[in-house]
PDB file of C-alpha atoms and ligand atoms in Angstrom:
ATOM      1  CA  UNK G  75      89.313  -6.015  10.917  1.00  0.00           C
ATOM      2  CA  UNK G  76      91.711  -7.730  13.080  1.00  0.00           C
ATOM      3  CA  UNK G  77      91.970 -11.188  14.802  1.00  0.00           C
ATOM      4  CA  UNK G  78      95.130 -12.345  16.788  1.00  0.00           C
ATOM      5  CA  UNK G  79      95.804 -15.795  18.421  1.00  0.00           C
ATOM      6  CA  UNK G  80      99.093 -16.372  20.893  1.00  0.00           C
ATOM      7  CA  UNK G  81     100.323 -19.608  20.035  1.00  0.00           C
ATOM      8  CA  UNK G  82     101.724 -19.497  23.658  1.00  0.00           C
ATOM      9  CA  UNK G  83     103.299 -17.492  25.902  1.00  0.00           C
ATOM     10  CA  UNK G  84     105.494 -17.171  29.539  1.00  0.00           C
ATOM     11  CA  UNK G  85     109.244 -17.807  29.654  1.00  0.00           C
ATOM     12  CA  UNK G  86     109.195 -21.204  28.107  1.00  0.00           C
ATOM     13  CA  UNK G  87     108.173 -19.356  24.734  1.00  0.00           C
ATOM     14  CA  UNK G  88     106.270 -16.891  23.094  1.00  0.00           C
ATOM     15  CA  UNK G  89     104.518 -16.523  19.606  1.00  0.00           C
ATOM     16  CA  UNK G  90     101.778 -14.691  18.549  1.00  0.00           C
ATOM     17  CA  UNK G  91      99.938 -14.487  15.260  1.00  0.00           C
ATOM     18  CA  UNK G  92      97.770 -10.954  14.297  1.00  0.00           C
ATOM     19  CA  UNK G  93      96.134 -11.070  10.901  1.00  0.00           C
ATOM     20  CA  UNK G  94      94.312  -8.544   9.185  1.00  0.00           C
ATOM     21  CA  UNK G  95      91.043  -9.931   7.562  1.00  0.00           C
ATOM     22  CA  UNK G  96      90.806  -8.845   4.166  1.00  0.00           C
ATOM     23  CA  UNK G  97      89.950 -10.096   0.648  1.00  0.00           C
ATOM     24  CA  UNK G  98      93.342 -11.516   1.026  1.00  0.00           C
ATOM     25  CA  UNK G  99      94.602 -11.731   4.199  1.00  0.00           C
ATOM     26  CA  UNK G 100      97.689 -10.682   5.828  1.00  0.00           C
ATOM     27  CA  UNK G 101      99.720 -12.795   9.058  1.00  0.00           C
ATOM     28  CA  UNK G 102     102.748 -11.680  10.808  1.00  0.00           C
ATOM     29  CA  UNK G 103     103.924 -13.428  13.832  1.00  0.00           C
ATOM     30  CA  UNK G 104     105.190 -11.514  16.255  1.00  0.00           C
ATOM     31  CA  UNK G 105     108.221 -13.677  18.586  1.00  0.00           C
ATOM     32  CA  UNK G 106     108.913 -17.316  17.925  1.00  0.00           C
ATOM     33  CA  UNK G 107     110.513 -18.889  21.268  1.00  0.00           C
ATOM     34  CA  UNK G 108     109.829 -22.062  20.000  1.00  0.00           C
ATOM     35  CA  UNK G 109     111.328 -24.986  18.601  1.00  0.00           C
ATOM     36  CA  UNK G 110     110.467 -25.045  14.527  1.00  0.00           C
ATOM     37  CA  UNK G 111     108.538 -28.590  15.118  1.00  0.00           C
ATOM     38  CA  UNK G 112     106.181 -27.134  18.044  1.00  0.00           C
ATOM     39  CA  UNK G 113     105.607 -23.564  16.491  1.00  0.00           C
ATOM     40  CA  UNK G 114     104.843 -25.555  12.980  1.00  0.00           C
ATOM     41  CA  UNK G 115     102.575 -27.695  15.654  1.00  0.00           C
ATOM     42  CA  UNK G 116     101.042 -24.761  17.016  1.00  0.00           C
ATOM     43  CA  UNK G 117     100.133 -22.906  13.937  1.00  0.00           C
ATOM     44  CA  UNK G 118      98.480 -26.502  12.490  1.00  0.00           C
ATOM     45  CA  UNK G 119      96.186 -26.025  15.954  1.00  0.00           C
ATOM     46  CA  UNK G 120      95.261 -22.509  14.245  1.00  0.00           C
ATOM     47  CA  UNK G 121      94.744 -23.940  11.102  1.00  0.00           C
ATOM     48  CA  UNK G 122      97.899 -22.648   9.074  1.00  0.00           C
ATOM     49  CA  UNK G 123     100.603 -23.409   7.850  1.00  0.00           C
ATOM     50  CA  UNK G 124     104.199 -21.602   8.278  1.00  0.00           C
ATOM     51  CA  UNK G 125     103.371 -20.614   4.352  1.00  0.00           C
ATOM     52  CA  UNK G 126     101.034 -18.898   5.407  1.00  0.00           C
ATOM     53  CA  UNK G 127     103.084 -16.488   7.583  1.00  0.00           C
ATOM     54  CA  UNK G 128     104.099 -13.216   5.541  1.00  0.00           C
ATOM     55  CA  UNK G 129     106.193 -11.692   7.813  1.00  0.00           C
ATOM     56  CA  UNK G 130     107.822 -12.317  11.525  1.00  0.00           C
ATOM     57  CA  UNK G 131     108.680  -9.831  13.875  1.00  0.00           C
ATOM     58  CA  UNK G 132     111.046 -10.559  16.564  1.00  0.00           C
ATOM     59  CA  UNK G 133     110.613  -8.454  20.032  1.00  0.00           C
ATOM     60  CA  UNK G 134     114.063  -9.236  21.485  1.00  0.00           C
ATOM     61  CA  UNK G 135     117.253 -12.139  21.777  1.00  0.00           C
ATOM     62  CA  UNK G 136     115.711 -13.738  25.017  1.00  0.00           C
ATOM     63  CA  UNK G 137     115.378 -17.094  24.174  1.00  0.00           C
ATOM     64  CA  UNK G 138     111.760 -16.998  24.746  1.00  0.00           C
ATOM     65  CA  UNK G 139     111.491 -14.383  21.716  1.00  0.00           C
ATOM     66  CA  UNK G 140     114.276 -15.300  19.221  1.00  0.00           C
ATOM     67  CA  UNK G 141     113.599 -19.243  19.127  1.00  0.00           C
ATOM     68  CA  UNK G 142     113.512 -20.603  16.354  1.00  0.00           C
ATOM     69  CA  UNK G 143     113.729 -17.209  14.035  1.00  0.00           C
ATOM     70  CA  UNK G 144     115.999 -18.096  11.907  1.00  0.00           C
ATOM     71  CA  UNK G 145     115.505 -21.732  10.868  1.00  0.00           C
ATOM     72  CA  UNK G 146     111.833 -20.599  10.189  1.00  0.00           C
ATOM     73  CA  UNK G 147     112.570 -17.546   8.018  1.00  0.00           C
ATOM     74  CA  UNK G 148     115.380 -19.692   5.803  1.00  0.00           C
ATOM     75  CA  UNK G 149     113.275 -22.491   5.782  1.00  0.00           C
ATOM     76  CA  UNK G 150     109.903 -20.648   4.552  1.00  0.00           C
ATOM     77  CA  UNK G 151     111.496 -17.427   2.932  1.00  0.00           C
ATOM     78  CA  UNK G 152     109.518 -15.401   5.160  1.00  0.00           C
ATOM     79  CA  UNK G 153     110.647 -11.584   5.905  1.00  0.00           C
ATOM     80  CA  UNK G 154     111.800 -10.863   9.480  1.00  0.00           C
ATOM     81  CA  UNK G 155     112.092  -7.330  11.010  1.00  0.00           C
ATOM     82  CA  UNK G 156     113.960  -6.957  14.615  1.00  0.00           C
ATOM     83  CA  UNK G 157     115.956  -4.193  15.777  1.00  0.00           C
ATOM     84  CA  UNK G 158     120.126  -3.594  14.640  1.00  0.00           C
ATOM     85  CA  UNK G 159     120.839  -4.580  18.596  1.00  0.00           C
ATOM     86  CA  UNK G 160     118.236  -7.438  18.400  1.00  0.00           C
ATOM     87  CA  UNK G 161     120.552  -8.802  15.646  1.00  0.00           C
ATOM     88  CA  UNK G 162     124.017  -7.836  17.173  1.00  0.00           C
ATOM     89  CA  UNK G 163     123.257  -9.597  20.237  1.00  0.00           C
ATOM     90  CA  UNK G 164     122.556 -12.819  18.804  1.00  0.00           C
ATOM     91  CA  UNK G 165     126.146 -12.514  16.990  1.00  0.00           C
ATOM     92  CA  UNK G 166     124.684 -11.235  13.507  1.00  0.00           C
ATOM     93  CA  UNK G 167     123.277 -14.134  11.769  1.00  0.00           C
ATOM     94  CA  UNK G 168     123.341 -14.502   8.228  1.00  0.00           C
ATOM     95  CA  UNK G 169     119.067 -14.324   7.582  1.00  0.00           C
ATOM     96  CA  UNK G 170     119.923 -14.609   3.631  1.00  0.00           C
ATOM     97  CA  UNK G 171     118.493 -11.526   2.679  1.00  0.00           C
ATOM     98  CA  UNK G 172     115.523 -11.891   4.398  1.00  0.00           C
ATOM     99  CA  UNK G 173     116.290  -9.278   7.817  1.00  0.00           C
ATOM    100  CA  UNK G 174     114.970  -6.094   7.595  1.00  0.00           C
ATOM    101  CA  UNK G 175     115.761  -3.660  10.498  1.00  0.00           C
ATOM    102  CA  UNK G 176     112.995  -2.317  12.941  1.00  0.00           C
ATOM    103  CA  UNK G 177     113.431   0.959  14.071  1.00  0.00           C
ATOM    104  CA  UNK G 178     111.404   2.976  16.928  1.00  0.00           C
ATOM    105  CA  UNK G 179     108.761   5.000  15.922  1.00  0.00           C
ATOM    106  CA  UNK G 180     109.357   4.155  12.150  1.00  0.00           C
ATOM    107  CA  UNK G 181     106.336   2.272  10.936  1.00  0.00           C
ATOM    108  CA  UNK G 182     106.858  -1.020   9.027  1.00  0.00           C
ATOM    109  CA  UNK G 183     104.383  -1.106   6.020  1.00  0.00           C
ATOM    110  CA  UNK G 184     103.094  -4.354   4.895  1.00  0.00           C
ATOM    111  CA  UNK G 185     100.621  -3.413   2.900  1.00  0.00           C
ATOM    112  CA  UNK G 186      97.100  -4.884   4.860  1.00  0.00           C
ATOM    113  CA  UNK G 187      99.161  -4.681   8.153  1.00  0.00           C
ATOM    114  CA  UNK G 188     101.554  -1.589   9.402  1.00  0.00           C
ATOM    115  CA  UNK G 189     103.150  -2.482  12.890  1.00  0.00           C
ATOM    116  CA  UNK G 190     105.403   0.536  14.940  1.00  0.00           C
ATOM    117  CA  UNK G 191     107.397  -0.408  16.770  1.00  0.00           C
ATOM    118  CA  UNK G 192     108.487   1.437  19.952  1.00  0.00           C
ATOM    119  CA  UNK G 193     111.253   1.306  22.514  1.00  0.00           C
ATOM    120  CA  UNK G 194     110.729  -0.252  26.363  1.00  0.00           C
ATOM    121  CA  UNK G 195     113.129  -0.512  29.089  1.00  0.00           C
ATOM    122  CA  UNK G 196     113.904  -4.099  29.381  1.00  0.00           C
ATOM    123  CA  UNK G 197     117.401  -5.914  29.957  1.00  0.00           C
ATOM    124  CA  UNK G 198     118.103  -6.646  26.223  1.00  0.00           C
ATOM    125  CA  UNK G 199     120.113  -4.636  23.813  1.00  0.00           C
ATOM    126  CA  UNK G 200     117.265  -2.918  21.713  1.00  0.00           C
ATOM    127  CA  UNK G 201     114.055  -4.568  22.516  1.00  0.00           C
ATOM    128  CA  UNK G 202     111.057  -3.145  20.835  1.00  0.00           C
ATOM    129  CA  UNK G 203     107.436  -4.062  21.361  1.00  0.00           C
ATOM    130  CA  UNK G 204     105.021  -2.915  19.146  1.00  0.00           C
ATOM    131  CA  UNK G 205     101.307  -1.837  17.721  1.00  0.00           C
ATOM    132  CA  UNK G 206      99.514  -3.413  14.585  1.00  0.00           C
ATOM    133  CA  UNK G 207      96.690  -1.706  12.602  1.00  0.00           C
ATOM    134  CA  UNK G 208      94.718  -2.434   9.418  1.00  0.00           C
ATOM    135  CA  UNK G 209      93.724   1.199   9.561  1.00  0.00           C
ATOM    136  CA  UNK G 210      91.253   1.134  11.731  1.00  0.00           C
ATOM    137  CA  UNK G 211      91.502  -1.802  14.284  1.00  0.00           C
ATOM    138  CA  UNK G 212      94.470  -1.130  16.849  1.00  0.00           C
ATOM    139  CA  UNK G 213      95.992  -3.982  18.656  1.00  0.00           C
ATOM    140  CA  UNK G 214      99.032  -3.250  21.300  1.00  0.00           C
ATOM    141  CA  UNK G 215     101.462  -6.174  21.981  1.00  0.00           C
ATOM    142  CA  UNK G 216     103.950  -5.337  25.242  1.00  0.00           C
ATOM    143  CA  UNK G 217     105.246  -8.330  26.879  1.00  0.00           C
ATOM    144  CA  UNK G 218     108.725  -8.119  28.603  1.00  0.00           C
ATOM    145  CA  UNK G 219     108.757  -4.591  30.020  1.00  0.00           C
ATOM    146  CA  UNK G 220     109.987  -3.475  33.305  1.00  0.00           C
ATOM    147  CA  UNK G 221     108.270  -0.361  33.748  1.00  0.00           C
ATOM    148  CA  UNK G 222     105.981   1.714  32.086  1.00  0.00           C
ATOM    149  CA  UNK G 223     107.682   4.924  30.544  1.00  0.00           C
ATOM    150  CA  UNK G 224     105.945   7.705  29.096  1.00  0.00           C
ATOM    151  CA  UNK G 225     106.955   6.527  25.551  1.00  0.00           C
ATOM    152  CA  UNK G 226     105.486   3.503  26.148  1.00  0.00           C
ATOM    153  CA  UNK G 227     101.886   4.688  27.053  1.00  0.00           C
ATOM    154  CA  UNK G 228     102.117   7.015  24.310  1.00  0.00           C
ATOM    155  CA  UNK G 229     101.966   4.266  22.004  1.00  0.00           C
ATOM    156  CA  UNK G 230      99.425   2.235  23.858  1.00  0.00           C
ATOM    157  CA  UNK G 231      96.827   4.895  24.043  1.00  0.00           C
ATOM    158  CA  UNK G 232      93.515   4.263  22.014  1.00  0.00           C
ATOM    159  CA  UNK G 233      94.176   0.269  21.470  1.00  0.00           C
ATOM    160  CA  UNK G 234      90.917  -1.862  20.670  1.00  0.00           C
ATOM    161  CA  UNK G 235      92.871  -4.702  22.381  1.00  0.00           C
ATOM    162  CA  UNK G 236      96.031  -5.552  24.443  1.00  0.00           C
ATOM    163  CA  UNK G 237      98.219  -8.320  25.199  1.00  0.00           C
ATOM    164  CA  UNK G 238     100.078  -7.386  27.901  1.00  0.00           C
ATOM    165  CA  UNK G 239     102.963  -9.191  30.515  1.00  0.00           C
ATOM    166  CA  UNK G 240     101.230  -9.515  33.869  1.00  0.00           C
ATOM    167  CA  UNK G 241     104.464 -11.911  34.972  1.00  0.00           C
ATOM    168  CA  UNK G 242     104.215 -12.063  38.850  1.00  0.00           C
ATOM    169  CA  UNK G 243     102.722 -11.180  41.785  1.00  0.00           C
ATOM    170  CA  UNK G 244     104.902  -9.201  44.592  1.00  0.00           C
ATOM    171  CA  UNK G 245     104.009 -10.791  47.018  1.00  0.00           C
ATOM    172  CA  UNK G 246     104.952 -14.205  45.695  1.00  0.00           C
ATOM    173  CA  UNK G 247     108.051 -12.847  43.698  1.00  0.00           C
ATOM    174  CA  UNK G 248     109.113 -11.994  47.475  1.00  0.00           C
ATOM    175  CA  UNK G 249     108.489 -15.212  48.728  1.00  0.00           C
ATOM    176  CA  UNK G 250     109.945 -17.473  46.066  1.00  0.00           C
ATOM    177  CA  UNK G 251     112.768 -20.026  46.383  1.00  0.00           C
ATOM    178  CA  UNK G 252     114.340 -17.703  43.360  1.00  0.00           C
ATOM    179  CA  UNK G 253     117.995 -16.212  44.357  1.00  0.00           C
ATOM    180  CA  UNK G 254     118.202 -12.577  45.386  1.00  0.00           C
ATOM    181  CA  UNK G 255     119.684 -11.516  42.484  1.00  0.00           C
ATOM    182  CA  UNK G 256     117.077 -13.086  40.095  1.00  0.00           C
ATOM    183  CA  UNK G 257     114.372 -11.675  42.867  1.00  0.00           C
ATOM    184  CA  UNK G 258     115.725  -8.377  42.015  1.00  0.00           C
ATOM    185  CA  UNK G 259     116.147  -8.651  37.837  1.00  0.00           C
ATOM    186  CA  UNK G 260     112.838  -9.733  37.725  1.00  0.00           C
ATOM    187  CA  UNK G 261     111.159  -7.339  39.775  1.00  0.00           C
ATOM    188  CA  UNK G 262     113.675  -4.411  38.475  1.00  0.00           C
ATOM    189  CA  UNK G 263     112.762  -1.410  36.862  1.00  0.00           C
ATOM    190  CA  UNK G 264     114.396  -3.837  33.332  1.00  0.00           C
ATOM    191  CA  UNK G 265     112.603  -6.526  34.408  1.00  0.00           C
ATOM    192  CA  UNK G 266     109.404  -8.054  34.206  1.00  0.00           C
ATOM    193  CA  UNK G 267     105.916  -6.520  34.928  1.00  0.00           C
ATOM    194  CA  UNK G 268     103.800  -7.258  37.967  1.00  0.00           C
ATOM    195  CA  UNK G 269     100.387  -7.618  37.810  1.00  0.00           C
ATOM    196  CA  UNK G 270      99.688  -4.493  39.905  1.00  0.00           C
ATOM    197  CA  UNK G 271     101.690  -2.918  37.240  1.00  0.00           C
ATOM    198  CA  UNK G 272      99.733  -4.110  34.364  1.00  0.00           C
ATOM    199  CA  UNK G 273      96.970  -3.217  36.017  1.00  0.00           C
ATOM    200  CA  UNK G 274      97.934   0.644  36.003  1.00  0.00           C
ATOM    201  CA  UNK G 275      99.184   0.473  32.737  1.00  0.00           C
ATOM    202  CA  UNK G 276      95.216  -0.999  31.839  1.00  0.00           C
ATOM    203  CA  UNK G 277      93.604   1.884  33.884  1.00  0.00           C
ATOM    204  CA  UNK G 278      95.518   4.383  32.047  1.00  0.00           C
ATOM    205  CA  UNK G 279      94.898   3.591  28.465  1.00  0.00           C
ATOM    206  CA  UNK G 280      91.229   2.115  29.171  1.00  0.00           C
ATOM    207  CA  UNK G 281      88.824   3.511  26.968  1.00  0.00           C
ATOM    208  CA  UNK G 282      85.225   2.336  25.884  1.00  0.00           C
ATOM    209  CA  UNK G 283      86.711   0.885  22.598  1.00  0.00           C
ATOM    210  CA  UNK G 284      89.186  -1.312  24.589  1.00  0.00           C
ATOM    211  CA  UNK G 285      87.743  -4.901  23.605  1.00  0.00           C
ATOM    212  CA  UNK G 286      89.739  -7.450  24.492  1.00  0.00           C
ATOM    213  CA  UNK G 287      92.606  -8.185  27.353  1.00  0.00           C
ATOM    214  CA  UNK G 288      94.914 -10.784  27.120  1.00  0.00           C
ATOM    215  CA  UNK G 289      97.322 -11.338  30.278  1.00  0.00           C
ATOM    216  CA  UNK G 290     100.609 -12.576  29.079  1.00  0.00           C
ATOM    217  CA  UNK G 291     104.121 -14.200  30.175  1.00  0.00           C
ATOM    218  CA  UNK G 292     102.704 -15.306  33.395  1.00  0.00           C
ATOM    219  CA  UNK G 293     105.725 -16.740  35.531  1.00  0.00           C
ATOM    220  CA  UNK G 294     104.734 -20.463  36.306  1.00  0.00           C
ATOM    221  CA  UNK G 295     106.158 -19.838  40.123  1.00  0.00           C
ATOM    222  CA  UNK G 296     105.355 -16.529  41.019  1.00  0.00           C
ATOM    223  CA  UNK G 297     101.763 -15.985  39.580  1.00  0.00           C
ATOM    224  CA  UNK G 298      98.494 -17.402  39.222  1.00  0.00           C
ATOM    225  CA  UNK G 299      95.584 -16.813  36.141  1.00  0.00           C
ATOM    226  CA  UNK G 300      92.962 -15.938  39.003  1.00  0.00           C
ATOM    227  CA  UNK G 301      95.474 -13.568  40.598  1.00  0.00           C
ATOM    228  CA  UNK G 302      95.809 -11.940  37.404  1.00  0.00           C
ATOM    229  CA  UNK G 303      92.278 -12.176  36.400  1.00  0.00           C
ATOM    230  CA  UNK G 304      91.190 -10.554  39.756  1.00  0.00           C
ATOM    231  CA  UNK G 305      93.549  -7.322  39.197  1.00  0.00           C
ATOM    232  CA  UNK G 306      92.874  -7.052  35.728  1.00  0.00           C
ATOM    233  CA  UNK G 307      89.371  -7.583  36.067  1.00  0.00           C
ATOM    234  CA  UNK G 308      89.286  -4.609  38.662  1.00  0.00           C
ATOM    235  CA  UNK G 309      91.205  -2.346  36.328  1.00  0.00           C
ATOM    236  CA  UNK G 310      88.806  -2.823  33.867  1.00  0.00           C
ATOM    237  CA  UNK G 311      85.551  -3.051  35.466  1.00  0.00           C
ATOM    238  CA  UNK G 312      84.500  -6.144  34.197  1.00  0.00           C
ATOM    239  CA  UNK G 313      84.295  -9.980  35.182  1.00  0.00           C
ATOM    240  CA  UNK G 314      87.204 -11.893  35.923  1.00  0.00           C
ATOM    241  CA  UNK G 315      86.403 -14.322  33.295  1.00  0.00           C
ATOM    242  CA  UNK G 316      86.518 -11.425  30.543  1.00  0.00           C
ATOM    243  CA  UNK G 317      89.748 -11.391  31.051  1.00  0.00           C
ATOM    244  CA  UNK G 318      91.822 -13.791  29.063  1.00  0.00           C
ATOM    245  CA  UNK G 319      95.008 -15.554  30.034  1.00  0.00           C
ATOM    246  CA  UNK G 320      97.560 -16.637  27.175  1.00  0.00           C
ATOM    247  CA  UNK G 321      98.908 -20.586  28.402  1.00  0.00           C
ATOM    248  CA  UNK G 322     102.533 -21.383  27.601  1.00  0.00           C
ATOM    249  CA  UNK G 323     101.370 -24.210  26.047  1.00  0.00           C
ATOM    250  CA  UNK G 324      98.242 -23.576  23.684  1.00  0.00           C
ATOM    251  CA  UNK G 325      98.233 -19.491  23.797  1.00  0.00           C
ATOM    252  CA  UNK G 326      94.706 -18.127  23.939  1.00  0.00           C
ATOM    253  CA  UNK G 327      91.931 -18.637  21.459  1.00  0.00           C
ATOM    254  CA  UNK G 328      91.095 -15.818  17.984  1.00  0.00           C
ATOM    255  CA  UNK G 329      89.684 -12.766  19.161  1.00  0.00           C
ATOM    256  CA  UNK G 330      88.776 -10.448  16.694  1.00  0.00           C
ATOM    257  CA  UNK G 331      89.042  -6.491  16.607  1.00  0.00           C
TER     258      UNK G 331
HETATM  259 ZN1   ZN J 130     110.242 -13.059  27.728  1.00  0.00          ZN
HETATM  260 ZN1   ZN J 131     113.042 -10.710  27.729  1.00  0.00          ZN
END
C-alpha cells in the first residue's frame, strides 16, 4: 500500500511526500520549493521528521521544485535523484556524494518504493515527472507540463491515483493583468496546464481503479479550486467535492492507495 501527502503546492512551492506502508516503511519526497525551516515545518504537520525522509527526488530547477534541495540533503544525508540537466542548470552543485542521476524510463529502485521517471515538455533543461509503485499500488505525479505527449500518457495509464497541474483557467489566463509574453509562456505548449487540459489528460487514463485526484499548482490569479473541481469532477464522473485540491500552504491531507 501507498499513502501520499503534498506538503503544498502552486508556484510559491511544491513538496510532496509518497510512502510505501510496510513493516518498515519507505518516504521519498518528491520537489522541495521550500525554505528548509517551512518544509521541516510542514513535515512536523505530517508527523515526521526530515530523518525520516529516505530519499528526495527533484522534478526540475524552477524555484518552486529545487528549493531548498540541497541544504536538506547535506544537512540530513538523504539521497537525491534529478536529471544530469536538472543539475547543470542549477550550475552543478557539489551534493557531497549524495546526487544520483535520474534518467527517463530507467526505474530508480529503492527497495519498498521504485519511481520512473519520464520525460515532459516543459521550459526547463531536463525536467522529469514521474510514477511510484510498491508493486502493486500506482501513484502518477505530473505537475509542470505544457502539453500532454504520447510519452507522457504512456506512463500515466493504469494509475490508482494522480496528482496532476490543473494551473489556470483560459479564460482567466486571457484576461489577467499578466504581460503578453508571460500570457503566452504560461499557456504555451512548455508551459503550464489548463484545467481543460487536465481534464483530458483525466478522461484518457480514467479507469475504475483510479482512486484518488489531486488538482495541483493552481495559479493564485488565474484559477479557482471550484473551477477546477467542476472540470475535474466532470471528467471523472463524480462530485466536485471528490476531487481534492493541494493548497500552497498546507498541501492536501494522506490518501492512501
Ligand atoms: Zn512549478
Ligand atoms: Zn516549472
Amino acid at each position: 500500500m501507498l499513502r501520499f501527502k503534498s506538503l503544498g503546492s502552486g508556484s510559491s512551492g511544491n513538496a510532496t511526500l509518497v510512502e510505501a506502508l510496510g513493516l518498515q516503511p519507505f518516504r521519498v519526497l518528491i520537489d522541495c520549493g521550500l525554505g528548509l525551516k517551512h518544509l521541516v515545518y510542514r513535515l512536523g504537520q505530517a508527523g515526521l521528521q526530515p530523518e525520516d525522509i529516505d530519499a528526495v527526488f527533484i522534478t526540475h530547477e524552477h524555484g518552486d521544485h529545487m528549493g531548498c534541495a540541497r541544504s536538506l540533503s547535506l544537512r540530513y544525508r538523504i539521497p537525491v535523484w534529478m536529471s544530469h540537466g536538472t543539475h547543470a542548470a542549477t550550475g552543478s552543485p557539489d551534493f557531497d556524494g549524495l546526487l544520483h542521476t535520474a534518467r527517463d524510463g530507467e526505474i530508480i529502485d529503492l527497495g519498498g518504493l521504485q519511481l520512473t521517471p519520464f520525460t515532459v515538455p516543459h521550459d526547463a533543461r531536463e525536467p522529469l515527472q514521474l510514477t511510484c509503485t510498491d508493486g502493486s499500488a500506482k501513484l502518477g505525479v505530473l505537475t509542470d507540463l505544457g502539453h500532454a505527449t504520447a510519452h507522457v500518457m504512456e506512463h500515466l495509464k493504469a494509475c490508482h491515483a494522480l496528482l496532476l497541474e490543473c494551473n489556470h483557467d483560459i479564460e482567466m489566463l486571457a484576461q489577467s493583468a499578466y504581460p503578453a509574453f508571460l500570457k503566452r509562456r504560461v499557456g504555451g505548449q512548455y508551459g503550464h496546464l489548463a484545467n481543460t487540459a487536465a481534464a483530458d489528460i483525466t478522461r484518457a487514463v480514467r479507469h475504475p481503479g483510479l482512486k484518488h485526484l489531486v488538482a495541483a499548482h493552481l495559479s493564485a490569479q488565474n484559477n479557482r479550486p471550484a473551477l477546477v473541481q467542476d472540470v475535474m469532477a466532470e471528467a471523472l464522473s463524480c462530485a466536485p467535492e471528490d476531487i481534492i485540491v493541494a493548497k500552497p500552504d498546507d498541501g492536501s491531507c494522506w490518501l492512501q492507495i
